Structure formats: structure tokens, C-alpha cells
Amino acid sequence: MTAMRQDTDALRALQGLEDSRSSVRLRAALAVGSTPDPGFVDTLVQRCGVEPDFFVRDMLTWALTRHPVSTTLPRVVREVRSERAQARSQALHTLSKIGDRQAWPAITRALLSDADHEVARAAWRTAVVLVPEGEESALAVVLATQLGRGDRETQLSLSRALVALGEVTAPALHVSSTAPDPQVRVHALATQRLLRDPDAGFEFAIEEAKRVVALGGHSHG
């Protein structure tokens, strides 16, 4: 393939990312990922922040992971400080897929407690992937400050993140299980249950925890 032909294909792919049809944007993102070029990275990152379709966003992230980390990482890390919530959450998701621990310092406490649930959830998942050895219990303490927030789906995300960290979360969960706020207590007890018995199922664990809290007791363990 001649350089000129390649440039034309590249241009077409980049234009395709702006098309009004999501199927065209999906194919364009696939094409860009299939023939990585550092010149694409800025456009891919920008597009992640505004792309309305979940599947296209996922393909954009995949396309970014196909480029050298040295090119993508600094650009994606900058994006986690964007004022646009979608840009922050998709950048975090991309960092979890790149999986390079150099990005760990970008996972700030502010992101882990972001007011936007989608951003916070992406931050929790990414933190679990990137946390350096030895920092897990400190991360668990920060994550435990978010217990009780959001809807069932948000709470499930947080419980999954805490369970994924393993036994190091036990002390933080123990503290939260006696918190003044009953919602925090319920969420902490349900997460403790899942830590002990990952097959329990979140709904079951929450209902059980609600009964315990209603009766004014604590869970054992």
C-alpha cells in the first residue's frame, strides 16, 4: 500500500468518526485500531469524550489500546481532569484497559469520590486494576468512604471493587458497618457478606443486611 493511499484511508477513517450514523463510526474506530498511527491518538481521545454510543466508545478505547502506551498514556491521563463527565469516565475506562501502572497517580481521591456516578464507578474499577502492591488497604479506606451512595447499580460497582481488593478491605468495612448512617451500614454489611461468600448475590446480601440493620445488630466477621 502506498503512503498516499494509506493517508487517504486514514483521512476517511477520521472523517468516519464524525459521521451521524453510529454503524459508520463503529467501522471507522475499528479501522483506526486496525492500522494504528500516533497521529490518530488526539482525535480518538477527543471523540471518547463526546461519542454518544456505548459500543462506539468501547471501540474507540480498543483503538487507543492498539497504540503505543508512550503516546496514549499522557493524553488519556490529561483527559481524566476534563470538565466533561463522559470524558473523565471514558478516559478512566481506557486507562483500565491500557493497564499501565504509571497512570496510578492520576486516580485521585477526587475522582474516586466524583459527584457523577458514572465517573466514580469508572474510577473504582480502574483503581482496582492499577493499584500498586502494598497500596490496597489505603485504597480500600478511600473506597469505603463511598459506601451507601447512589442507586443499586452504583452500589454493586463499589462492592465489586472492594471485593476485588480482597481481605485488605475487611478493616475498612468493619468500621463502616457501625457508621451512623443506616444506608452506609447496610452497604458495608452486604459487601462484607460478598467478601466472605462471593456467590451470595448482591440483592440477597443487601436484603440480609437491611434486616440486620433494622434489628439493630451487626454482622459477625
Short mmCIF file of N, CA and C in Angstrom, two decimals, residues 17-82:
data_model
loop_
_atom_site.label_atom_id
_atom_site.label_comp_id
_atom_site.label_asym_id
_atom_site.label_seq_id
_atom_site.Cartn_x
_atom_site.Cartn_y
_atom_site.Cartn_z
N LEU A 17 -15.37 8.91 11.92
CA LEU A 17 -15.64 9.03 13.36
C LEU A 17 -16.63 10.15 13.66
N GLU A 18 -16.79 11.07 12.70
CA GLU A 18 -17.71 12.20 12.89
C GLU A 18 -19.07 11.94 12.24
N ASP A 19 -19.21 10.80 11.56
CA ASP A 19 -20.45 10.52 10.82
C ASP A 19 -21.65 10.46 11.77
N SER A 20 -22.83 10.81 11.25
CA SER A 20 -24.02 10.83 12.11
C SER A 20 -24.53 9.41 12.41
N ARG A 21 -24.09 8.42 11.60
CA ARG A 21 -24.55 7.02 11.81
C ARG A 21 -23.57 6.27 12.71
N SER A 22 -24.09 5.68 13.76
CA SER A 22 -23.19 5.01 14.71
C SER A 22 -22.48 3.82 14.05
N SER A 23 -23.15 3.15 13.08
CA SER A 23 -22.51 1.99 12.43
C SER A 23 -21.26 2.42 11.66
N VAL A 24 -21.32 3.61 11.05
CA VAL A 24 -20.16 4.14 10.30
C VAL A 24 -19.06 4.51 11.29
N ARG A 25 -19.44 5.11 12.42
CA ARG A 25 -18.44 5.49 13.42
C ARG A 25 -17.76 4.25 14.01
N LEU A 26 -18.56 3.20 14.21
CA LEU A 26 -18.02 1.95 14.75
C LEU A 26 -16.98 1.36 13.80
N ARG A 27 -17.32 1.33 12.50
CA ARG A 27 -16.37 0.80 11.49
C ARG A 27 -15.12 1.66 11.42
N ALA A 28 -15.31 2.97 11.54
CA ALA A 28 -14.15 3.88 11.47
C ALA A 28 -13.21 3.64 12.65
N ALA A 29 -13.78 3.47 13.84
CA ALA A 29 -12.95 3.22 15.03
C ALA A 29 -12.20 1.89 14.89
N LEU A 30 -12.88 0.89 14.32
CA LEU A 30 -12.26 -0.40 14.07
C LEU A 30 -11.09 -0.26 13.09
N ALA A 31 -11.33 0.53 12.04
CA ALA A 31 -10.28 0.75 11.03
C ALA A 31 -9.07 1.45 11.63
N VAL A 32 -9.32 2.45 12.48
CA VAL A 32 -8.22 3.19 13.11
C VAL A 32 -7.41 2.26 14.03
N GLY A 33 -8.13 1.40 14.77
CA GLY A 33 -7.43 0.47 15.65
C GLY A 33 -6.67 -0.61 14.89
N SER A 34 -7.17 -0.93 13.71
CA SER A 34 -6.52 -1.98 12.91
C SER A 34 -5.23 -1.49 12.26
N THR A 35 -5.16 -0.18 11.98
CA THR A 35 -3.92 0.37 11.42
C THR A 35 -3.48 1.54 12.30
N PRO A 36 -2.92 1.24 13.49
CA PRO A 36 -2.60 2.29 14.44
C PRO A 36 -1.64 3.32 13.85
N ASP A 37 -1.84 4.57 14.23
CA ASP A 37 -1.00 5.66 13.77
C ASP A 37 -1.04 6.72 14.87
N PRO A 38 0.11 7.11 15.42
CA PRO A 38 0.13 8.07 16.53
C PRO A 38 -0.63 9.36 16.20
N GLY A 39 -0.76 9.65 14.92
CA GLY A 39 -1.49 10.84 14.51
C GLY A 39 -2.99 10.77 14.83
N PHE A 40 -3.48 9.55 15.09
CA PHE A 40 -4.91 9.36 15.40
C PHE A 40 -5.24 9.62 16.87
N VAL A 41 -4.22 9.54 17.72
CA VAL A 41 -4.50 9.46 19.16
C VAL A 41 -5.32 10.63 19.69
N ASP A 42 -4.94 11.84 19.29
CA ASP A 42 -5.68 13.02 19.78
C ASP A 42 -7.15 12.95 19.41
N THR A 43 -7.41 12.59 18.15
CA THR A 43 -8.80 12.52 17.67
C THR A 43 -9.57 11.45 18.42
N LEU A 44 -8.94 10.30 18.63
CA LEU A 44 -9.61 9.21 19.36
C LEU A 44 -9.98 9.64 20.77
N VAL A 45 -9.03 10.28 21.44
CA VAL A 45 -9.27 10.71 22.83
C VAL A 45 -10.39 11.74 22.89
N GLN A 46 -10.34 12.70 21.97
CA GLN A 46 -11.39 13.74 21.93
C GLN A 46 -12.76 13.10 21.68
N ARG A 47 -12.78 12.16 20.75
CA ARG A 47 -14.04 11.53 20.36
C ARG A 47 -14.64 10.75 21.54
N CYS A 48 -13.78 10.13 22.34
CA CYS A 48 -14.25 9.40 23.53
C CYS A 48 -15.10 10.29 24.44
N GLY A 49 -14.75 11.55 24.50
CA GLY A 49 -15.44 12.47 25.40
C GLY A 49 -16.82 12.89 24.93
N VAL A 50 -17.10 12.70 23.63
CA VAL A 50 -18.38 13.19 23.09
C VAL A 50 -19.22 12.10 22.42
N GLU A 51 -18.62 10.93 22.18
CA GLU A 51 -19.32 9.85 21.46
C GLU A 51 -20.53 9.36 22.27
N PRO A 52 -21.76 9.44 21.67
CA PRO A 52 -22.96 9.05 22.43
C PRO A 52 -23.20 7.55 22.53
N ASP A 53 -22.64 6.76 21.61
CA ASP A 53 -22.96 5.33 21.54
C ASP A 53 -21.96 4.50 22.36
N PHE A 54 -22.48 3.68 23.24
CA PHE A 54 -21.63 2.88 24.14
C PHE A 54 -20.67 1.98 23.35
N PHE A 55 -21.18 1.30 22.31
CA PHE A 55 -20.35 0.35 21.57
C PHE A 55 -19.23 1.06 20.80
N VAL A 56 -19.56 2.23 20.28
CA VAL A 56 -18.53 3.01 19.57
C VAL A 56 -17.47 3.48 20.58
N ARG A 57 -17.91 3.92 21.75
CA ARG A 57 -16.94 4.35 22.78
C ARG A 57 -15.99 3.21 23.13
N ASP A 58 -16.57 2.01 23.24
CA ASP A 58 -15.75 0.85 23.59
C ASP A 58 -14.73 0.55 22.49
N MET A 59 -15.15 0.73 21.24
CA MET A 59 -14.25 0.51 20.11
C MET A 59 -13.17 1.59 20.06
N LEU A 60 -13.52 2.81 20.43
CA LEU A 60 -12.53 3.90 20.48
C LEU A 60 -11.46 3.58 21.53
N THR A 61 -11.92 3.07 22.67
CA THR A 61 -10.98 2.66 23.72
C THR A 61 -10.07 1.55 23.21
N TRP A 62 -10.67 0.56 22.54
CA TRP A 62 -9.88 -0.54 21.97
C TRP A 62 -8.84 0.02 20.99
N ALA A 63 -9.27 0.95 20.15
CA ALA A 63 -8.34 1.55 19.16
C ALA A 63 -7.18 2.24 19.88
N LEU A 64 -7.47 2.90 20.99
CA LEU A 64 -6.40 3.56 21.75
C LEU A 64 -5.41 2.54 22.33
N THR A 65 -5.94 1.39 22.78
CA THR A 65 -5.04 0.39 23.37
C THR A 65 -4.11 -0.22 22.31
N ARG A 66 -4.44 -0.03 21.04
CA ARG A 66 -3.61 -0.58 19.96
C ARG A 66 -2.41 0.34 19.63
N HIS A 67 -2.39 1.52 20.24
CA HIS A 67 -1.29 2.47 20.01
C HIS A 67 -0.26 2.35 21.13
N PRO A 68 0.96 2.82 20.88
CA PRO A 68 1.99 2.71 21.93
C PRO A 68 1.59 3.47 23.19
N VAL A 69 1.84 2.84 24.34
CA VAL A 69 1.48 3.45 25.63
C VAL A 69 2.14 4.82 25.80
N SER A 70 3.36 4.94 25.29
CA SER A 70 4.08 6.22 25.45
C SER A 70 3.33 7.37 24.77
N THR A 71 2.56 7.05 23.73
CA THR A 71 1.77 8.07 23.03
C THR A 71 0.42 8.29 23.72
N THR A 72 -0.24 7.18 24.07
CA THR A 72 -1.61 7.31 24.57
C THR A 72 -1.70 7.76 26.02
N LEU A 73 -0.81 7.23 26.86
CA LEU A 73 -0.98 7.44 28.30
C LEU A 73 -1.04 8.92 28.72
N PRO A 74 -0.06 9.74 28.31
CA PRO A 74 -0.11 11.15 28.75
C PRO A 74 -1.39 11.85 28.29
N ARG A 75 -1.84 11.52 27.09
CA ARG A 75 -3.03 12.17 26.52
C ARG A 75 -4.29 11.74 27.27
N VAL A 76 -4.39 10.45 27.59
CA VAL A 76 -5.57 9.93 28.28
C VAL A 76 -5.58 10.41 29.73
N VAL A 77 -4.41 10.44 30.36
CA VAL A 77 -4.31 10.91 31.74
C VAL A 77 -4.77 12.37 31.85
N ARG A 78 -4.43 13.18 30.87
CA ARG A 78 -4.87 14.59 30.88
C ARG A 78 -6.40 14.67 30.87
N GLU A 79 -7.00 13.71 30.17
CA GLU A 79 -8.46 13.74 29.98
C GLU A 79 -9.23 13.43 31.27
N VAL A 80 -8.61 12.75 32.22
CA VAL A 80 -9.35 12.44 33.47
C VAL A 80 -9.61 13.72 34.28
N ARG A 81 -8.95 14.81 33.88
CA ARG A 81 -9.20 16.09 34.57
C ARG A 81 -10.16 16.98 33.77
N SER A 82 -10.77 16.41 32.73
CA SER A 82 -11.69 17.18 31.89
C SER A 82 -12.90 17.65 32.70
#
